[in-house]
């Protein structure tokens, strides 16, 4: 007789979901709960990080208002994700290459994109996509997850040229359900490319909750299939996000290959300001729970306890941010509006006769 073999699938499932803890340094009251993960940041660096996060919150508030006034086009809210975005970016160098998604404009600005160009990009103006060579970044990707494939390619290029820099890129929890996501981490892992991949898990892909997208207990564990490290971190904790990001960057540039980081975060506003209504799929209780974890409140408490932050200092940052935004939107307003002839000129490097004729037609029309 053939001996019957049984497989304990429950035990297998426990093994699959094991060993993916959520790393944290500060609790929501600003207390240090994991000193072993505490990053080595000077007082000046801690203040600079908080300054960038506050500046980003003001940018979100003003961008929302400008959108409602019709002075901005596409806008994806960022409030709540300041630690996930700015603390991760803080761990990288200017020569590292940033490939952002459409919600990642704050990182792009900190990486060197003038605010005026960020506003022009929101308006769909070609000038918002013309980057100087010294800016190591690509414009925000609208196609969900496509920046991951681009990042894998750029990372392979860095490795081939023996560059001691990395590519870092972001997508949301919905992006981790895309085919581009799997293809990118797989090929980057196979060739040990210099890359750090972020999943900003804010709980919802527009209105689809994370638990409806995948049976995986964490999104970080998706790294296992690609043979690369996967780490889950409290995305509302700037010190934990920075610490994990710095370790991931060091690991990657040492030739060990890419890292996948899942940040558990929350967007306080809608998915975008293009008609999404979060009250249809998120409860007030959920919003209230996450507002208690606000990264600015948490970090503020920590810095105030160290004597590094105050209400007056924060007010100064807020006022400076408002001035910067006011000046940048005025500069964007002064940029000549696009014309049909401009669009046609940008279509081909070598223009076919049919396009030349259309350019001549529209230029004559536009000059009247």
mmCIF file of C-alpha atoms in Angstrom:
data_model
loop_
_atom_site.group_PDB
_atom_site.id
_atom_site.type_symbol
_atom_site.label_atom_id
_atom_site.label_comp_id
_atom_site.label_asym_id
_atom_site.label_seq_id
_atom_site.Cartn_x
_atom_site.Cartn_y
_atom_site.Cartn_z
ATOM 1 C CA UNK A 1 0.000 0.000 0.000
ATOM 2 C CA UNK A 2 1.074 3.568 -0.677
ATOM 3 C CA UNK A 3 1.575 5.525 2.494
ATOM 4 C CA UNK A 4 -0.743 8.518 2.680
ATOM 5 C CA UNK A 5 1.083 11.861 3.130
ATOM 6 C CA UNK A 6 -0.639 14.844 4.699
ATOM 7 C CA UNK A 7 0.412 18.468 4.507
ATOM 8 C CA UNK A 8 -0.377 20.894 7.304
ATOM 9 C CA UNK A 9 -1.452 23.950 5.294
ATOM 10 C CA UNK A 10 -2.232 25.937 8.440
ATOM 11 C CA UNK A 11 1.385 25.524 9.556
ATOM 12 C CA UNK A 12 2.611 26.535 6.109
ATOM 13 C CA UNK A 13 0.493 29.686 6.211
ATOM 14 C CA UNK A 14 1.899 30.609 9.625
ATOM 15 C CA UNK A 15 5.409 30.186 8.231
ATOM 16 C CA UNK A 16 4.635 32.427 5.236
ATOM 17 C CA UNK A 17 3.318 35.207 7.465
ATOM 18 C CA UNK A 18 6.031 34.990 10.118
ATOM 19 C CA UNK A 19 8.875 37.388 10.827
ATOM 20 C CA UNK A 20 7.490 40.622 9.401
ATOM 21 C CA UNK A 21 7.274 42.867 12.482
ATOM 22 C CA UNK A 22 6.413 46.566 12.263
ATOM 23 C CA UNK A 23 9.506 48.570 13.171
ATOM 24 C CA UNK A 24 8.954 51.651 15.317
ATOM 25 C CA UNK A 25 11.117 54.128 17.266
ATOM 26 C CA UNK A 26 8.537 56.639 18.549
ATOM 27 C CA UNK A 27 5.063 55.820 19.790
ATOM 28 C CA UNK A 28 2.215 58.204 19.037
ATOM 29 C CA UNK A 29 3.015 60.236 22.183
ATOM 30 C CA UNK A 30 6.580 60.880 21.021
ATOM 31 C CA UNK A 31 8.197 58.439 23.459
ATOM 32 C CA UNK A 32 11.188 56.344 22.372
ATOM 33 C CA UNK A 33 10.111 52.693 22.444
ATOM 34 C CA UNK A 34 12.969 51.138 20.484
ATOM 35 C CA UNK A 35 16.312 52.809 21.297
ATOM 36 C CA UNK A 36 18.203 50.115 19.374
ATOM 37 C CA UNK A 37 16.757 51.464 16.101
ATOM 38 C CA UNK A 38 17.307 55.131 17.018
ATOM 39 C CA UNK A 39 19.149 56.754 14.080
ATOM 40 C CA UNK A 40 22.236 58.905 14.523
ATOM 41 C CA UNK A 41 20.891 62.329 13.651
ATOM 42 C CA UNK A 42 22.267 65.603 15.014
ATOM 43 C CA UNK A 43 19.992 68.169 16.633
ATOM 44 C CA UNK A 44 20.299 70.286 13.462
ATOM 45 C CA UNK A 45 19.250 67.339 11.305
ATOM 46 C CA UNK A 46 16.268 66.568 13.527
ATOM 47 C CA UNK A 47 15.103 70.180 13.257
ATOM 48 C CA UNK A 48 15.629 70.161 9.483
ATOM 49 C CA UNK A 49 13.539 67.016 9.111
ATOM 50 C CA UNK A 50 10.703 68.532 11.152
ATOM 51 C CA UNK A 51 10.960 71.728 9.116
ATOM 52 C CA UNK A 52 10.528 69.784 5.877
ATOM 53 C CA UNK A 53 7.532 67.900 7.255
ATOM 54 C CA UNK A 54 5.779 71.067 8.433
ATOM 55 C CA UNK A 55 6.579 72.753 5.109
ATOM 56 C CA UNK A 56 5.008 69.797 3.291
ATOM 57 C CA UNK A 57 1.823 70.005 5.390
ATOM 58 C CA UNK A 58 1.490 73.674 4.465
ATOM 59 C CA UNK A 59 2.113 72.815 0.808
ATOM 60 C CA UNK A 60 -0.729 70.313 1.022
ATOM 61 C CA UNK A 61 -3.092 72.862 2.561
ATOM 62 C CA UNK A 62 -2.242 75.597 0.079
ATOM 63 C CA UNK A 63 -2.301 73.217 -2.913
ATOM 64 C CA UNK A 64 -5.782 72.108 -1.918
ATOM 65 C CA UNK A 65 -6.930 75.728 -1.767
ATOM 66 C CA UNK A 66 -5.254 76.574 -5.094
ATOM 67 C CA UNK A 67 -6.909 73.569 -6.712
ATOM 68 C CA UNK A 68 -10.326 74.691 -5.458
ATOM 69 C CA UNK A 69 -9.625 78.142 -6.916
ATOM 70 C CA UNK A 70 -8.849 76.643 -10.304
ATOM 71 C CA UNK A 71 -5.182 77.691 -10.127
ATOM 72 C CA UNK A 72 -3.842 74.125 -9.981
ATOM 73 C CA UNK A 73 -4.820 71.092 -11.992
ATOM 74 C CA UNK A 74 -4.249 67.546 -10.778
ATOM 75 C CA UNK A 75 -3.481 67.216 -7.066
ATOM 76 C CA UNK A 76 -3.071 64.158 -4.834
ATOM 77 C CA UNK A 77 -3.262 64.998 -1.107
ATOM 78 C CA UNK A 78 -0.233 64.211 1.055
ATOM 79 C CA UNK A 79 -1.342 65.175 4.584
ATOM 80 C CA UNK A 80 -0.632 62.296 6.953
ATOM 81 C CA UNK A 81 2.157 60.858 4.817
ATOM 82 C CA UNK A 82 4.881 63.391 5.733
ATOM 83 C CA UNK A 83 6.968 60.883 7.697
ATOM 84 C CA UNK A 84 6.611 58.223 5.013
ATOM 85 C CA UNK A 85 7.637 60.684 2.311
ATOM 86 C CA UNK A 86 10.047 63.206 3.808
ATOM 87 C CA UNK A 87 11.779 61.033 6.414
ATOM 88 C CA UNK A 88 12.477 58.376 3.793
ATOM 89 C CA UNK A 89 13.821 60.975 1.360
ATOM 90 C CA UNK A 90 16.023 62.385 4.151
ATOM 91 C CA UNK A 91 18.071 59.164 4.089
ATOM 92 C CA UNK A 92 19.181 59.611 0.466
ATOM 93 C CA UNK A 93 21.751 61.772 -1.310
ATOM 94 C CA UNK A 94 21.311 64.318 -4.107
ATOM 95 C CA UNK A 95 23.110 61.952 -6.513
ATOM 96 C CA UNK A 96 20.623 59.172 -5.778
ATOM 97 C CA UNK A 97 17.887 58.971 -8.399
ATOM 98 C CA UNK A 98 14.268 59.579 -7.388
ATOM 99 C CA UNK A 99 11.400 58.088 -9.390
ATOM 100 C CA UNK A 100 8.215 59.425 -7.797
ATOM 101 C CA UNK A 101 4.577 58.578 -8.172
ATOM 102 C CA UNK A 102 2.000 61.323 -8.536
ATOM 103 C CA UNK A 103 1.615 61.722 -4.741
ATOM 104 C CA UNK A 104 5.367 62.169 -4.245
ATOM 105 C CA UNK A 105 5.808 65.799 -5.230
ATOM 106 C CA UNK A 106 7.096 66.797 -1.736
ATOM 107 C CA UNK A 107 10.103 64.472 -2.109
ATOM 108 C CA UNK A 108 10.705 65.769 -5.609
ATOM 109 C CA UNK A 109 10.806 69.362 -4.369
ATOM 110 C CA UNK A 110 13.233 68.423 -1.583
ATOM 111 C CA UNK A 111 15.349 66.635 -4.178
ATOM 112 C CA UNK A 112 15.767 69.896 -6.073
ATOM 113 C CA UNK A 113 12.703 70.549 -8.255
ATOM 114 C CA UNK A 114 11.729 74.239 -8.056
ATOM 115 C CA UNK A 115 8.251 74.679 -6.635
ATOM 116 C CA UNK A 116 7.199 76.672 -9.704
ATOM 117 C CA UNK A 117 7.909 73.625 -11.907
ATOM 118 C CA UNK A 118 5.912 71.415 -9.545
ATOM 119 C CA UNK A 119 2.914 73.715 -9.987
ATOM 120 C CA UNK A 120 3.380 73.744 -13.765
ATOM 121 C CA UNK A 121 3.448 69.930 -13.763
ATOM 122 C CA UNK A 122 0.120 69.939 -11.916
ATOM 123 C CA UNK A 123 -1.275 72.159 -14.656
ATOM 124 C CA UNK A 124 -0.057 69.805 -17.382
ATOM 125 C CA UNK A 125 2.434 72.330 -18.715
ATOM 126 C CA UNK A 126 5.419 70.918 -20.584
ATOM 127 C CA UNK A 127 7.736 73.257 -18.642
ATOM 128 C CA UNK A 128 6.902 71.253 -15.521
ATOM 129 C CA UNK A 129 8.618 68.223 -17.047
ATOM 130 C CA UNK A 130 11.856 69.833 -18.268
ATOM 131 C CA UNK A 131 14.433 68.932 -15.633
ATOM 132 C CA UNK A 132 18.032 70.162 -15.502
ATOM 133 C CA UNK A 133 20.678 67.450 -15.796
ATOM 134 C CA UNK A 134 21.805 67.933 -12.203
ATOM 135 C CA UNK A 135 18.342 66.976 -10.903
ATOM 136 C CA UNK A 136 18.536 63.219 -10.520
ATOM 137 C CA UNK A 137 14.848 62.460 -10.916
ATOM 138 C CA UNK A 138 12.078 61.757 -13.383
ATOM 139 C CA UNK A 139 8.708 63.552 -13.408
ATOM 140 C CA UNK A 140 5.936 61.989 -11.298
ATOM 141 C CA UNK A 141 4.511 58.874 -12.911
ATOM 142 C CA UNK A 142 0.761 58.825 -13.453
ATOM 143 C CA UNK A 143 0.524 55.180 -14.577
ATOM 144 C CA UNK A 144 0.144 53.106 -11.409
ATOM 145 C CA UNK A 145 3.348 51.205 -10.621
ATOM 146 C CA UNK A 146 5.149 52.087 -13.877
ATOM 147 C CA UNK A 147 7.844 53.963 -11.952
ATOM 148 C CA UNK A 148 8.916 50.614 -10.445
ATOM 149 C CA UNK A 149 9.893 49.206 -13.840
ATOM 150 C CA UNK A 150 11.695 52.432 -14.711
ATOM 151 C CA UNK A 151 13.490 52.320 -11.357
ATOM 152 C CA UNK A 152 14.696 48.781 -11.981
ATOM 153 C CA UNK A 153 16.144 49.874 -15.321
ATOM 154 C CA UNK A 154 17.864 52.954 -13.915
ATOM 155 C CA UNK A 155 19.214 50.906 -10.995
ATOM 156 C CA UNK A 156 20.716 48.355 -13.376
ATOM 157 C CA UNK A 157 22.357 51.233 -15.225
ATOM 158 C CA UNK A 158 23.900 52.540 -12.005
ATOM 159 C CA UNK A 159 25.208 49.082 -11.158
ATOM 160 C CA UNK A 160 26.650 48.593 -14.643
ATOM 161 C CA UNK A 161 28.555 51.884 -14.335
ATOM 162 C CA UNK A 162 29.749 51.000 -10.800
ATOM 163 C CA UNK A 163 28.006 54.026 -9.290
ATOM 164 C CA UNK A 164 27.803 54.146 -5.514
ATOM 165 C CA UNK A 165 24.304 55.544 -5.612
ATOM 166 C CA UNK A 166 20.835 54.058 -5.532
ATOM 167 C CA UNK A 167 17.465 54.546 -7.161
ATOM 168 C CA UNK A 168 14.516 54.989 -4.827
ATOM 169 C CA UNK A 169 10.902 54.895 -5.876
ATOM 170 C CA UNK A 170 7.428 54.932 -4.363
ATOM 171 C CA UNK A 171 4.035 53.449 -5.042
ATOM 172 C CA UNK A 172 0.909 52.922 -2.965
ATOM 173 C CA UNK A 173 -0.636 49.729 -1.661
ATOM 174 C CA UNK A 174 -2.686 49.561 -4.867
ATOM 175 C CA UNK A 175 0.502 49.783 -6.905
ATOM 176 C CA UNK A 176 1.768 46.601 -5.236
ATOM 177 C CA UNK A 177 -1.051 44.730 -6.995
ATOM 178 C CA UNK A 178 0.231 45.735 -10.426
ATOM 179 C CA UNK A 179 2.250 43.467 -12.701
ATOM 180 C CA UNK A 180 4.916 46.172 -13.051
ATOM 181 C CA UNK A 181 5.542 45.905 -9.312
ATOM 182 C CA UNK A 182 6.400 42.199 -9.444
ATOM 183 C CA UNK A 183 8.421 42.446 -12.644
ATOM 184 C CA UNK A 184 10.503 45.297 -11.237
ATOM 185 C CA UNK A 185 11.417 43.782 -7.876
ATOM 186 C CA UNK A 186 12.098 40.443 -9.561
ATOM 187 C CA UNK A 187 14.564 41.705 -12.158
ATOM 188 C CA UNK A 188 16.178 44.138 -9.703
ATOM 189 C CA UNK A 189 16.613 41.266 -7.265
ATOM 190 C CA UNK A 190 17.970 38.891 -9.917
ATOM 191 C CA UNK A 191 20.687 41.365 -10.892
ATOM 192 C CA UNK A 192 21.240 42.806 -7.388
ATOM 193 C CA UNK A 193 20.490 46.302 -8.643
ATOM 194 C CA UNK A 194 20.993 49.410 -6.519
ATOM 195 C CA UNK A 195 17.397 50.184 -5.568
ATOM 196 C CA UNK A 196 15.092 50.843 -2.632
ATOM 197 C CA UNK A 197 11.400 50.279 -3.379
ATOM 198 C CA UNK A 198 8.700 51.827 -1.188
ATOM 199 C CA UNK A 199 5.078 50.791 -0.775
ATOM 200 C CA UNK A 200 3.264 53.602 0.999
ATOM 201 C CA UNK A 201 0.419 51.590 2.434
ATOM 202 C CA UNK A 202 -2.208 54.212 3.262
ATOM 203 C CA UNK A 203 -4.929 51.598 3.495
ATOM 204 C CA UNK A 204 -6.843 52.282 0.309
ATOM 205 C CA UNK A 205 -6.188 52.183 -3.441
ATOM 206 C CA UNK A 206 -8.608 55.019 -4.147
ATOM 207 C CA UNK A 207 -11.601 53.312 -2.468
ATOM 208 C CA UNK A 208 -10.426 49.685 -2.427
ATOM 209 C CA UNK A 209 -9.231 48.612 1.037
ATOM 210 C CA UNK A 210 -5.918 46.802 1.271
ATOM 211 C CA UNK A 211 -7.482 43.550 2.489
ATOM 212 C CA UNK A 212 -9.525 43.356 -0.738
ATOM 213 C CA UNK A 213 -6.368 43.552 -2.870
ATOM 214 C CA UNK A 214 -4.358 40.646 -1.512
ATOM 215 C CA UNK A 215 -4.428 37.790 0.994
ATOM 216 C CA UNK A 216 -0.867 38.625 2.072
ATOM 217 C CA UNK A 217 -0.751 39.530 5.739
ATOM 218 C CA UNK A 218 1.798 42.253 4.965
ATOM 219 C CA UNK A 219 2.874 43.869 1.721
ATOM 220 C CA UNK A 220 6.507 43.687 2.817
ATOM 221 C CA UNK A 221 6.432 39.895 2.527
ATOM 222 C CA UNK A 222 5.905 40.193 -1.237
ATOM 223 C CA UNK A 223 9.669 40.700 -1.343
ATOM 224 C CA UNK A 224 10.187 37.023 -0.506
ATOM 225 C CA UNK A 225 9.198 35.863 -3.997
ATOM 226 C CA UNK A 226 11.868 38.149 -5.470
ATOM 227 C CA UNK A 227 14.515 36.958 -3.022
ATOM 228 C CA UNK A 228 15.076 40.407 -1.524
ATOM 229 C CA UNK A 229 14.641 41.822 2.002
ATOM 230 C CA UNK A 230 11.171 43.105 2.865
ATOM 231 C CA UNK A 231 10.646 45.421 5.844
ATOM 232 C CA UNK A 232 7.471 46.854 7.358
ATOM 233 C CA UNK A 233 7.799 50.122 9.276
ATOM 234 C CA UNK A 234 5.466 52.481 11.121
ATOM 235 C CA UNK A 235 5.019 55.085 8.395
ATOM 236 C CA UNK A 236 3.772 57.697 10.874
ATOM 237 C CA UNK A 237 7.079 57.548 12.773
ATOM 238 C CA UNK A 238 9.728 59.723 11.069
ATOM 239 C CA UNK A 239 12.655 58.307 13.037
ATOM 240 C CA UNK A 240 11.755 54.693 12.241
ATOM 241 C CA UNK A 241 11.202 55.506 8.556
ATOM 242 C CA UNK A 242 14.530 57.311 8.354
ATOM 243 C CA UNK A 243 16.423 54.563 10.205
ATOM 244 C CA UNK A 244 15.066 51.760 8.021
ATOM 245 C CA UNK A 245 15.646 53.807 4.847
ATOM 246 C CA UNK A 246 19.254 54.570 5.788
ATOM 247 C CA UNK A 247 19.954 50.908 6.512
ATOM 248 C CA UNK A 248 18.322 49.892 3.217
ATOM 249 C CA UNK A 249 20.394 52.401 1.242
ATOM 250 C CA UNK A 250 23.625 51.231 2.878
ATOM 251 C CA UNK A 251 22.709 47.612 2.160
ATOM 252 C CA UNK A 252 21.989 48.306 -1.490
ATOM 253 C CA UNK A 253 25.086 50.378 -2.324
ATOM 254 C CA UNK A 254 27.216 47.672 -0.687
ATOM 255 C CA UNK A 255 26.242 45.430 -3.608
ATOM 256 C CA UNK A 256 23.619 43.337 -1.840
ATOM 257 C CA UNK A 257 20.767 44.273 -4.160
ATOM 258 C CA UNK A 258 17.408 46.000 -3.635
ATOM 259 C CA UNK A 259 15.192 46.330 -0.573
ATOM 260 C CA UNK A 260 11.393 46.598 -0.365
ATOM 261 C CA UNK A 261 9.982 48.799 2.412
ATOM 262 C CA UNK A 262 6.310 48.962 3.362
ATOM 263 C CA UNK A 263 5.379 52.103 5.310
ATOM 264 C CA UNK A 264 2.104 51.883 7.243
ATOM 265 C CA UNK A 265 0.641 55.337 6.819
ATOM 266 C CA UNK A 266 -2.602 57.194 6.121
ATOM 267 C CA UNK A 267 -3.798 59.948 3.801
ATOM 268 C CA UNK A 268 -6.122 62.308 5.602
ATOM 269 C CA UNK A 269 -7.709 63.636 2.434
ATOM 270 C CA UNK A 270 -9.229 61.977 -0.641
ATOM 271 C CA UNK A 271 -7.204 59.968 -3.143
ATOM 272 C CA UNK A 272 -7.078 63.016 -5.407
ATOM 273 C CA UNK A 273 -9.110 66.201 -5.663
ATOM 274 C CA UNK A 274 -10.663 64.948 -8.902
ATOM 275 C CA UNK A 275 -13.965 63.820 -7.446
ATOM 276 C CA UNK A 276 -13.052 61.140 -4.880
ATOM 277 C CA UNK A 277 -15.203 61.173 -1.713
ATOM 278 C CA UNK A 278 -13.444 59.252 1.106
ATOM 279 C CA UNK A 279 -16.505 59.444 3.375
ATOM 280 C CA UNK A 280 -18.093 56.789 1.155
ATOM 281 C CA UNK A 281 -15.516 54.161 2.112
ATOM 282 C CA UNK A 282 -13.818 55.412 5.299
ATOM 283 C CA UNK A 283 -15.473 55.950 8.657
ATOM 284 C CA UNK A 284 -15.036 58.944 10.943
ATOM 285 C CA UNK A 285 -13.792 56.528 13.620
ATOM 286 C CA UNK A 286 -11.018 55.386 11.290
ATOM 287 C CA UNK A 287 -10.026 58.976 10.506
ATOM 288 C CA UNK A 288 -10.022 59.878 14.202
ATOM 289 C CA UNK A 289 -7.875 56.858 15.073
ATOM 290 C CA UNK A 290 -5.229 57.756 12.517
ATOM 291 C CA UNK A 291 -5.231 61.456 13.388
ATOM 292 C CA UNK A 292 -3.992 60.452 16.849
ATOM 293 C CA UNK A 293 -0.958 58.961 15.070
ATOM 294 C CA UNK A 294 -0.254 62.150 13.112
ATOM 295 C CA UNK A 295 3.494 62.203 12.301
ATOM 296 C CA UNK A 296 3.783 65.948 12.959
ATOM 297 C CA UNK A 297 2.227 65.684 16.423
ATOM 298 C CA UNK A 298 4.385 62.688 17.302
ATOM 299 C CA UNK A 299 7.643 64.252 16.139
ATOM 300 C CA UNK A 300 6.749 67.636 17.637
ATOM 301 C CA UNK A 301 6.310 66.080 21.078
ATOM 302 C CA UNK A 302 9.655 64.323 20.781
ATOM 303 C CA UNK A 303 11.517 67.481 19.706
ATOM 304 C CA UNK A 304 9.813 69.690 22.288
ATOM 305 C CA UNK A 305 10.890 67.289 25.031
ATOM 306 C CA UNK A 306 14.470 67.719 23.781
ATOM 307 C CA UNK A 307 14.130 71.507 23.699
ATOM 308 C CA UNK A 308 14.577 71.602 19.913
ATOM 309 C CA UNK A 309 11.147 72.806 18.786
ATOM 310 C CA UNK A 310 8.612 75.419 19.809
ATOM 311 C CA UNK A 311 5.371 76.958 18.662
ATOM 312 C CA UNK A 312 7.157 80.103 17.501
ATOM 313 C CA UNK A 313 9.638 78.081 15.451
ATOM 314 C CA UNK A 314 6.811 76.192 13.786
ATOM 315 C CA UNK A 315 4.934 79.407 13.038
ATOM 316 C CA UNK A 316 8.049 80.789 11.351
ATOM 317 C CA UNK A 317 8.261 77.689 9.135
ATOM 318 C CA UNK A 318 4.564 77.976 8.262
ATOM 319 C CA UNK A 319 4.867 81.645 7.303
ATOM 320 C CA UNK A 320 7.961 80.970 5.189
ATOM 321 C CA UNK A 321 6.182 78.121 3.420
ATOM 322 C CA UNK A 322 3.214 80.368 2.634
ATOM 323 C CA UNK A 323 5.554 82.990 1.175
ATOM 324 C CA UNK A 324 7.414 80.393 -0.908
ATOM 325 C CA UNK A 325 4.152 79.044 -2.290
ATOM 326 C CA UNK A 326 2.744 82.503 -3.008
ATOM 327 C CA UNK A 327 5.868 83.459 -4.941
ATOM 328 C CA UNK A 328 6.022 80.149 -6.842
ATOM 329 C CA UNK A 329 2.388 80.242 -7.978
ATOM 330 C CA UNK A 330 2.885 83.833 -9.162
ATOM 331 C CA UNK A 331 5.939 82.704 -11.162
ATOM 332 C CA UNK A 332 3.928 79.847 -12.653
ATOM 333 C CA UNK A 333 1.185 82.292 -13.644
ATOM 334 C CA UNK A 334 3.746 84.325 -15.621
ATOM 335 C CA UNK A 335 4.833 81.356 -17.758
ATOM 336 C CA UNK A 336 3.303 81.653 -21.256
ATOM 337 C CA UNK A 337 0.316 79.388 -21.772
ATOM 338 C CA UNK A 338 0.758 76.449 -24.099
ATOM 339 C CA UNK A 339 -0.454 76.640 -27.677
ATOM 340 C CA UNK A 340 -1.585 73.970 -30.106
ATOM 341 C CA UNK A 341 1.478 74.687 -32.253
ATOM 342 C CA UNK A 342 3.683 73.961 -29.215
ATOM 343 C CA UNK A 343 2.091 70.545 -28.755
ATOM 344 C CA UNK A 344 2.667 69.737 -32.407
ATOM 345 C CA UNK A 345 6.316 70.841 -32.246
ATOM 346 C CA UNK A 346 6.890 68.531 -29.290
ATOM 347 C CA UNK A 347 5.499 65.447 -31.027
ATOM 348 C CA UNK A 348 8.488 64.604 -33.229
ATOM 349 C CA UNK A 349 12.187 65.383 -33.182
ATOM 350 C CA UNK A 350 12.107 65.312 -37.001
ATOM 351 C CA UNK A 351 8.728 66.615 -38.074
ATOM 352 C CA UNK A 352 6.946 64.941 -41.003
ATOM 353 C CA UNK A 353 5.427 67.171 -43.637
ATOM 354 C CA UNK A 354 1.880 66.736 -42.338
ATOM 355 C CA UNK A 355 2.899 68.016 -38.885
ATOM 356 C CA UNK A 356 4.835 70.940 -40.401
ATOM 357 C CA UNK A 357 1.723 71.975 -42.274
ATOM 358 C CA UNK A 358 -0.386 71.827 -39.118
ATOM 359 C CA UNK A 359 2.196 73.885 -37.198
ATOM 360 C CA UNK A 360 2.113 76.564 -39.885
ATOM 361 C CA UNK A 361 -1.682 76.577 -39.838
ATOM 362 C CA UNK A 362 -1.954 76.977 -36.066
ATOM 363 C CA UNK A 363 0.883 79.495 -35.778
ATOM 364 C CA UNK A 364 -0.901 81.699 -38.294
ATOM 365 C CA UNK A 365 -4.134 81.306 -36.342
ATOM 366 C CA UNK A 366 -2.475 81.968 -32.962
ATOM 367 C CA UNK A 367 -0.727 85.130 -34.186
ATOM 368 C CA UNK A 368 -4.021 86.874 -34.926
#
